[in-house]
C-alpha cells in the first residue's frame, strides 16, 4: 500500500509515475474495489442478538463465536451488565 501513497505524492508534485509503479497501484485499487463490493453484499443480512443470563456465559458464547477475531467488551446501560460484541460472518 506504500506504492499507492507514493504515487499520490508523486502525482501531486507533478512527477511522472514509473509504469511498473502505476500498474501496481492500479492492481491494488482494483483489488480494493473488488473487496468493497464483496463486503457490501453482506450489508443487508440481519444482525444477530444473543442474550445470556450470566456474564460468564455471555463472554464464553462471544469468545467461541468470534474465534480468533477481536472481541470487544463495554458496559451496558446498567453498571452490572457487560456487553460482549464482535463482528463476524455466519454462512447461510
Tab-separated table of N, CA, C and O in Angstrom:
chain	number	residue	atom	x	y	z
A	1	UNK	N	0.814	-1.198	0.000
A	1	UNK	CA	0.000	0.000	0.000
A	1	UNK	C	0.857	1.260	0.000
A	1	UNK	O	0.360	2.339	-0.259
A	2	UNK	N	2.133	1.117	0.293
A	2	UNK	CA	3.013	2.279	0.259
A	2	UNK	C	3.107	2.835	-1.156
A	2	UNK	O	3.232	4.033	-1.342
A	3	UNK	N	3.020	1.960	-2.134
A	3	UNK	CA	3.113	2.387	-3.532
A	3	UNK	C	1.974	3.333	-3.876
A	3	UNK	O	2.157	4.301	-4.614
A	4	UNK	N	0.782	3.085	-3.323
A	4	UNK	CA	-0.371	3.950	-3.595
A	4	UNK	C	-0.105	5.343	-3.042
A	4	UNK	O	-0.336	6.345	-3.719
A	5	UNK	N	0.383	5.417	-1.820
A	5	UNK	CA	0.696	6.704	-1.211
A	5	UNK	C	1.808	7.426	-1.940
A	5	UNK	O	1.744	8.647	-2.159
A	6	UNK	N	2.845	6.690	-2.320
A	6	UNK	CA	3.960	7.299	-3.043
A	6	UNK	C	3.494	7.830	-4.395
A	6	UNK	O	3.882	8.929	-4.809
A	7	UNK	N	2.643	7.076	-5.074
A	7	UNK	CA	2.139	7.514	-6.376
A	7	UNK	C	1.285	8.768	-6.225
A	7	UNK	O	1.353	9.674	-7.056
A	8	UNK	N	0.503	8.846	-5.148
A	8	UNK	CA	-0.330	10.028	-4.917
A	8	UNK	C	0.538	11.264	-4.684
A	8	UNK	O	0.259	12.346	-5.224
A	9	UNK	N	1.601	11.109	-3.913
A	9	UNK	CA	2.503	12.232	-3.656
A	9	UNK	C	3.208	12.646	-4.945
A	9	UNK	O	3.335	13.843	-5.243
A	10	UNK	N	3.659	11.672	-5.710
A	10	UNK	CA	4.337	11.983	-6.975
A	10	UNK	C	3.393	12.706	-7.927
A	10	UNK	O	3.783	13.649	-8.609
A	11	UNK	N	2.131	12.272	-7.956
A	11	UNK	CA	1.149	12.887	-8.835
A	11	UNK	C	0.883	14.336	-8.424
A	11	UNK	O	0.836	15.232	-9.272
A	12	UNK	N	0.744	14.578	-7.120
A	12	UNK	CA	0.520	15.941	-6.629
A	12	UNK	C	1.708	16.844	-6.918
A	12	UNK	O	1.541	18.035	-7.163
A	13	UNK	N	2.907	16.256	-6.875
A	13	UNK	CA	4.123	17.036	-7.125
A	13	UNK	C	4.380	17.234	-8.615
A	13	UNK	O	5.280	17.974	-9.005
A	14	UNK	N	3.589	16.574	-9.449
A	14	UNK	CA	3.759	16.709	-10.885
A	14	UNK	C	4.872	15.853	-11.457
A	14	UNK	O	5.307	16.069	-12.586
A	15	UNK	N	5.323	14.880	-10.669
A	15	UNK	CA	6.386	13.982	-11.133
A	15	UNK	C	5.764	12.809	-11.901
A	15	UNK	O	4.677	12.351	-11.568
A	16	UNK	N	6.461	12.333	-12.912
A	16	UNK	CA	5.944	11.162	-13.635
A	16	UNK	C	6.032	9.917	-12.758
A	16	UNK	O	6.990	9.723	-12.016
A	17	UNK	N	5.013	9.085	-12.850
A	17	UNK	CA	4.971	7.840	-12.083
A	17	UNK	C	5.484	6.728	-12.991
A	17	UNK	O	4.981	6.565	-14.111
A	18	UNK	N	6.489	5.970	-12.545
A	18	UNK	CA	7.007	4.877	-13.376
A	18	UNK	C	5.898	3.887	-13.742
A	18	UNK	O	4.971	3.643	-12.958
A	19	UNK	N	5.996	3.333	-14.914
A	19	UNK	CA	4.960	2.432	-15.435
A	19	UNK	C	4.731	1.238	-14.516
A	19	UNK	O	3.582	0.845	-14.281
A	20	UNK	N	5.801	0.657	-13.988
A	20	UNK	CA	5.653	-0.504	-13.099
A	20	UNK	C	4.885	-0.131	-11.838
A	20	UNK	O	4.026	-0.882	-11.372
A	21	UNK	N	5.196	1.060	-11.297
A	21	UNK	CA	4.507	1.512	-10.092
A	21	UNK	C	3.041	1.791	-10.404
A	21	UNK	O	2.157	1.447	-9.617
A	22	UNK	N	2.765	2.382	-11.547
A	22	UNK	CA	1.391	2.682	-11.934
A	22	UNK	C	0.572	1.399	-12.082
A	22	UNK	O	-0.569	1.326	-11.647
A	23	UNK	N	1.183	0.372	-12.673
A	23	UNK	CA	0.500	-0.912	-12.812
A	23	UNK	C	0.208	-1.527	-11.446
A	23	UNK	O	-0.880	-2.065	-11.219
A	24	UNK	N	1.164	-1.435	-10.538
A	24	UNK	CA	0.981	-1.957	-9.189
A	24	UNK	C	-0.144	-1.216	-8.469
A	24	UNK	O	-1.015	-1.832	-7.849
A	25	UNK	N	-0.159	0.097	-8.585
A	25	UNK	CA	-1.193	0.916	-7.954
A	25	UNK	C	-2.566	0.557	-8.517
A	25	UNK	O	-3.535	0.394	-7.763
A	26	UNK	N	-2.664	0.411	-9.816
A	26	UNK	CA	-3.945	0.061	-10.437
A	26	UNK	C	-4.420	-1.315	-9.987
A	26	UNK	O	-5.610	-1.514	-9.720
A	27	UNK	N	-3.494	-2.265	-9.864
A	27	UNK	CA	-3.848	-3.609	-9.403
A	27	UNK	C	-4.354	-3.562	-7.963
A	27	UNK	O	-5.365	-4.189	-7.626
A	28	UNK	N	-3.691	-2.789	-7.113
A	28	UNK	CA	-4.120	-2.655	-5.712
A	28	UNK	C	-5.500	-2.010	-5.641
A	28	UNK	O	-6.379	-2.461	-4.900
A	29	UNK	N	-5.716	-0.973	-6.435
A	29	UNK	CA	-7.009	-0.286	-6.422
A	29	UNK	C	-8.137	-1.190	-6.924
A	29	UNK	O	-9.242	-1.169	-6.384
A	30	UNK	N	-7.853	-2.015	-7.936
A	30	UNK	CA	-8.859	-2.967	-8.412
A	30	UNK	C	-9.226	-3.962	-7.318
A	30	UNK	O	-10.400	-4.275	-7.105
A	31	UNK	N	-8.213	-4.476	-6.622
A	31	UNK	CA	-8.466	-5.427	-5.541
A	31	UNK	C	-9.265	-4.786	-4.410
A	31	UNK	O	-10.138	-5.417	-3.822
A	32	UNK	N	-8.968	-3.525	-4.105
A	32	UNK	CA	-9.712	-2.827	-3.058
A	32	UNK	C	-11.177	-2.660	-3.457
A	32	UNK	O	-12.078	-2.844	-2.633
A	33	UNK	N	-11.424	-2.319	-4.706
A	33	UNK	CA	-12.798	-2.165	-5.193
A	33	UNK	C	-13.537	-3.504	-5.156
A	33	UNK	O	-14.700	-3.573	-4.761
A	34	UNK	N	-12.869	-4.582	-5.563
A	34	UNK	CA	-13.484	-5.909	-5.531
A	34	UNK	C	-13.816	-6.318	-4.100
A	34	UNK	O	-14.886	-6.864	-3.832
A	35	UNK	N	-12.902	-6.031	-3.169
A	35	UNK	CA	-13.145	-6.366	-1.760
A	35	UNK	C	-14.325	-5.558	-1.219
A	35	UNK	O	-15.155	-6.079	-0.464
A	36	UNK	N	-14.415	-4.309	-1.613
A	36	UNK	CA	-15.517	-3.462	-1.165
A	36	UNK	C	-16.849	-4.000	-1.676
A	36	UNK	O	-17.838	-4.059	-0.939
A	37	UNK	N	-16.878	-4.425	-2.939
A	37	UNK	CA	-18.106	-4.989	-3.499
A	37	UNK	C	-18.487	-6.296	-2.804
A	37	UNK	O	-19.663	-6.555	-2.549
A	38	UNK	N	-17.480	-7.134	-2.499
A	38	UNK	CA	-17.757	-8.389	-1.791
A	38	UNK	C	-18.335	-8.115	-0.407
A	38	UNK	O	-19.253	-8.785	0.043
A	39	UNK	N	-17.787	-7.119	0.279
A	39	UNK	CA	-18.261	-6.806	1.621
A	39	UNK	C	-19.664	-6.206	1.610
A	39	UNK	O	-20.452	-6.451	2.514
A	40	UNK	N	-19.995	-5.433	0.592
A	40	UNK	CA	-21.295	-4.763	0.534
A	40	UNK	C	-22.443	-5.747	0.366
A	40	UNK	O	-23.552	-5.480	0.816
A	41	UNK	N	-22.196	-6.887	-0.236
A	41	UNK	CA	-23.298	-7.816	-0.458
A	41	UNK	C	-23.799	-8.420	0.844
A	41	UNK	O	-24.888	-8.957	0.895
A	42	UNK	N	-23.037	-8.311	1.938
A	42	UNK	CA	-23.456	-8.847	3.231
A	42	UNK	C	-24.144	-7.794	4.096
A	42	UNK	O	-24.644	-8.109	5.172
A	43	UNK	N	-24.195	-6.540	3.651
A	43	UNK	CA	-24.769	-5.467	4.454
A	43	UNK	C	-26.251	-5.671	4.749
A	43	UNK	O	-26.751	-5.211	5.766
A	44	UNK	N	-26.971	-6.323	3.860
A	44	UNK	CA	-28.412	-6.490	4.028
A	44	UNK	C	-28.786	-7.680	4.908
A	44	UNK	O	-29.964	-7.887	5.190
A	45	UNK	N	-27.807	-8.459	5.322
A	45	UNK	CA	-28.113	-9.608	6.164
A	45	UNK	C	-28.563	-9.139	7.549
A	45	UNK	O	-28.127	-8.096	8.032
A	46	UNK	N	-29.414	-9.898	8.198
A	46	UNK	CA	-29.882	-9.498	9.527
A	46	UNK	C	-28.763	-9.545	10.561
A	46	UNK	O	-27.804	-10.304	10.423
A	47	UNK	N	-28.908	-8.728	11.566
A	47	UNK	CA	-27.957	-8.726	12.675
A	47	UNK	C	-28.390	-9.786	13.681
A	47	UNK	O	-29.547	-10.165	13.743
A	48	UNK	N	-27.460	-10.259	14.487
A	48	UNK	CA	-27.753	-11.322	15.434
A	48	UNK	C	-27.615	-10.776	16.849
A	48	UNK	O	-26.654	-10.085	17.162
A	49	UNK	N	-28.567	-11.092	17.700
A	49	UNK	CA	-28.522	-10.724	19.106
A	49	UNK	C	-28.621	-11.997	19.916
A	49	UNK	O	-29.543	-12.793	19.733
A	50	UNK	N	-27.685	-12.191	20.807
A	50	UNK	CA	-27.730	-13.344	21.697
A	50	UNK	C	-27.744	-12.826	23.120
A	50	UNK	O	-26.975	-11.933	23.463
A	51	UNK	N	-28.606	-13.378	23.910
A	51	UNK	CA	-28.740	-12.925	25.288
A	51	UNK	C	-28.410	-14.095	26.204
A	51	UNK	O	-28.903	-15.201	26.004
A	52	UNK	N	-27.582	-13.838	27.192
A	52	UNK	CA	-27.243	-14.864	28.172
A	52	UNK	C	-27.512	-14.305	29.568
A	52	UNK	O	-27.286	-13.128	29.830
A	53	UNK	N	-28.000	-15.147	30.444
A	53	UNK	CA	-28.357	-14.728	31.806
A	53	UNK	C	-27.123	-14.342	32.616
A	53	UNK	O	-27.124	-13.373	33.342
A	54	UNK	N	-26.071	-15.094	32.462
A	54	UNK	CA	-24.878	-14.852	33.271
A	54	UNK	C	-23.772	-14.236	32.411
A	54	UNK	O	-23.558	-14.653	31.278
A	55	UNK	N	-23.040	-13.260	32.958
A	55	UNK	CA	-21.949	-12.634	32.195
A	55	UNK	C	-20.883	-13.626	31.744
A	55	UNK	O	-20.350	-13.516	30.652
A	56	UNK	N	-20.597	-14.626	32.567
A	56	UNK	CA	-19.574	-15.604	32.189
A	56	UNK	C	-20.034	-16.417	30.980
A	56	UNK	O	-19.232	-16.750	30.101
A	57	UNK	N	-21.332	-16.706	30.895
A	57	UNK	CA	-21.870	-17.446	29.758
A	57	UNK	C	-21.841	-16.559	28.517
A	57	UNK	O	-21.468	-17.007	27.426
A	58	UNK	N	-22.217	-15.288	28.679
A	58	UNK	CA	-22.190	-14.358	27.553
A	58	UNK	C	-20.776	-14.227	26.995
A	58	UNK	O	-20.569	-14.242	25.778
A	59	UNK	N	-19.802	-14.111	27.875
A	59	UNK	CA	-18.409	-13.993	27.436
A	59	UNK	C	-17.966	-15.262	26.712
A	59	UNK	O	-17.328	-15.198	25.666
A	60	UNK	N	-18.317	-16.426	27.260
A	60	UNK	CA	-17.942	-17.692	26.639
A	60	UNK	C	-18.557	-17.824	25.244
A	60	UNK	O	-17.892	-18.235	24.292
A	61	UNK	N	-19.832	-17.479	25.109
A	61	UNK	CA	-20.503	-17.568	23.812
A	61	UNK	C	-19.838	-16.635	22.815
A	61	UNK	O	-19.536	-17.013	21.678
A	62	UNK	N	-19.581	-15.388	23.218
A	62	UNK	CA	-18.960	-14.410	22.321
A	62	UNK	C	-17.552	-14.848	21.911
A	62	UNK	O	-17.180	-14.760	20.737
A	63	UNK	N	-16.763	-15.328	22.861
A	63	UNK	CA	-15.412	-15.802	22.539
A	63	UNK	C	-15.454	-16.990	21.588
A	63	UNK	O	-14.644	-17.088	20.668
A	64	UNK	N	-16.387	-17.895	21.813
A	64	UNK	CA	-16.495	-19.080	20.965
A	64	UNK	C	-16.887	-18.708	19.541
A	64	UNK	O	-16.380	-19.284	18.576
A	65	UNK	N	-17.796	-17.759	19.411
A	65	UNK	CA	-18.274	-17.389	18.086
A	65	UNK	C	-17.289	-16.528	17.311
A	65	UNK	O	-17.230	-16.607	16.089
A	66	UNK	N	-16.527	-15.710	18.009
A	66	UNK	CA	-15.617	-14.821	17.275
A	66	UNK	C	-14.338	-15.526	16.859
A	66	UNK	O	-13.598	-15.012	16.027
A	67	UNK	N	-14.061	-16.698	17.415
A	67	UNK	CA	-12.847	-17.425	17.046
A	67	UNK	C	-11.614	-16.626	17.410
A	67	UNK	O	-11.443	-16.235	18.554
A	68	UNK	N	-10.783	-16.356	16.416
A	68	UNK	CA	-9.573	-15.567	16.657
A	68	UNK	C	-9.798	-14.085	16.389
A	68	UNK	O	-8.859	-13.319	16.337
A	69	UNK	N	-11.038	-13.690	16.178
A	69	UNK	CA	-11.340	-12.287	15.887
A	69	UNK	C	-11.217	-11.416	17.123
A	69	UNK	O	-10.855	-11.860	18.207
A	70	UNK	N	-11.544	-10.165	16.940
A	70	UNK	CA	-11.444	-9.210	18.042
A	70	UNK	C	-12.760	-9.185	18.807
A	70	UNK	O	-13.814	-8.970	18.251
A	71	UNK	N	-12.661	-9.365	20.104
A	71	UNK	CA	-13.814	-9.352	20.984
A	71	UNK	C	-13.777	-8.061	21.779
A	71	UNK	O	-12.765	-7.730	22.401
A	72	UNK	N	-14.867	-7.313	21.737
A	72	UNK	CA	-14.937	-6.061	22.484
A	72	UNK	C	-15.839	-6.210	23.692
A	72	UNK	O	-16.799	-6.978	23.688
A	73	UNK	N	-15.501	-5.506	24.752
A	73	UNK	CA	-16.303	-5.505	25.966
A	73	UNK	C	-16.604	-4.062	26.335
A	73	UNK	O	-15.739	-3.203	26.261
A	74	UNK	N	-17.843	-3.816	26.724
A	74	UNK	CA	-18.214	-2.483	27.198
A	74	UNK	C	-19.311	-2.637	28.233
A	74	UNK	O	-19.926	-3.680	28.361
A	75	UNK	N	-19.524	-1.583	28.987
A	75	UNK	CA	-20.586	-1.589	29.989
A	75	UNK	C	-21.917	-1.343	29.309
A	75	UNK	O	-22.014	-0.570	28.366
A	76	UNK	N	-22.955	-1.996	29.799
A	76	UNK	CA	-24.299	-1.786	29.280
A	76	UNK	C	-24.936	-0.585	29.950
A	76	UNK	O	-24.261	0.228	30.597
A	77	UNK	N	-26.240	-0.462	29.833
A	77	UNK	CA	-26.949	0.661	30.453
A	77	UNK	C	-26.829	0.607	31.969
A	77	UNK	O	-26.736	1.632	32.627
A	78	UNK	N	-26.839	-0.589	32.508
A	78	UNK	CA	-26.623	-0.769	33.937
A	78	UNK	C	-25.148	-1.088	34.158
A	78	UNK	O	-24.517	-1.751	33.350
A	79	UNK	N	-24.592	-0.629	35.265
A	79	UNK	CA	-23.183	-0.908	35.536
A	79	UNK	C	-22.928	-2.401	35.737
A	79	UNK	O	-21.831	-2.886	35.552
A	80	UNK	N	-23.963	-3.115	36.132
A	80	UNK	CA	-23.812	-4.548	36.391
A	80	UNK	C	-23.820	-5.378	35.108
A	80	UNK	O	-23.457	-6.544	35.123
A	81	UNK	N	-24.223	-4.767	34.011
A	81	UNK	CA	-24.354	-5.506	32.752
A	81	UNK	C	-23.153	-5.236	31.852
A	81	UNK	O	-22.823	-4.087	31.583
A	82	UNK	N	-22.510	-6.289	31.406
A	82	UNK	CA	-21.426	-6.160	30.447
A	82	UNK	C	-21.940	-6.582	29.083
A	82	UNK	O	-22.749	-7.500	28.960
A	83	UNK	N	-21.431	-5.918	28.043
A	83	UNK	CA	-21.796	-6.252	26.669
A	83	UNK	C	-20.539	-6.766	25.988
A	83	UNK	O	-19.509	-6.103	25.981
A	84	UNK	N	-20.629	-7.961	25.427
A	84	UNK	CA	-19.532	-8.553	24.677
A	84	UNK	C	-19.944	-8.528	23.212
A	84	UNK	O	-20.986	-9.064	22.850
A	85	UNK	N	-19.135	-7.897	22.382
A	85	UNK	CA	-19.529	-7.777	20.977
A	85	UNK	C	-18.354	-8.040	20.052
A	85	UNK	O	-17.194	-7.878	20.431
A	86	UNK	N	-18.692	-8.468	18.839
A	86	UNK	CA	-17.690	-8.730	17.815
A	86	UNK	C	-18.378	-8.675	16.473
A	86	UNK	O	-19.601	-8.792	16.371
A	87	UNK	N	-17.600	-8.473	15.432
A	87	UNK	CA	-18.116	-8.521	14.068
A	87	UNK	C	-17.776	-9.872	13.479
A	87	UNK	O	-16.642	-10.333	13.596
A	88	UNK	N	-18.727	-10.514	12.896
A	88	UNK	CA	-18.461	-11.819	12.326
A	88	UNK	C	-19.397	-12.118	11.181
A	88	UNK	O	-20.366	-11.403	10.948
A	89	UNK	N	-19.082	-13.159	10.474
A	89	UNK	CA	-19.901	-13.587	9.338
A	89	UNK	C	-20.259	-15.041	9.555
A	89	UNK	O	-19.414	-15.879	9.865
A	90	UNK	N	-21.550	-15.349	9.395
A	90	UNK	CA	-22.027	-16.708	9.523
A	90	UNK	C	-22.574	-17.126	8.169
A	90	UNK	O	-23.494	-16.496	7.652
A	91	UNK	N	-22.022	-18.148	7.569
A	91	UNK	CA	-22.504	-18.570	6.252
A	91	UNK	C	-23.958	-19.021	6.314
A	91	UNK	O	-24.389	-19.543	7.341
A	92	UNK	N	-24.705	-18.806	5.218
A	92	UNK	CA	-26.115	-19.203	5.207
A	92	UNK	C	-26.295	-20.711	5.258
A	92	UNK	O	-25.457	-21.484	5.065
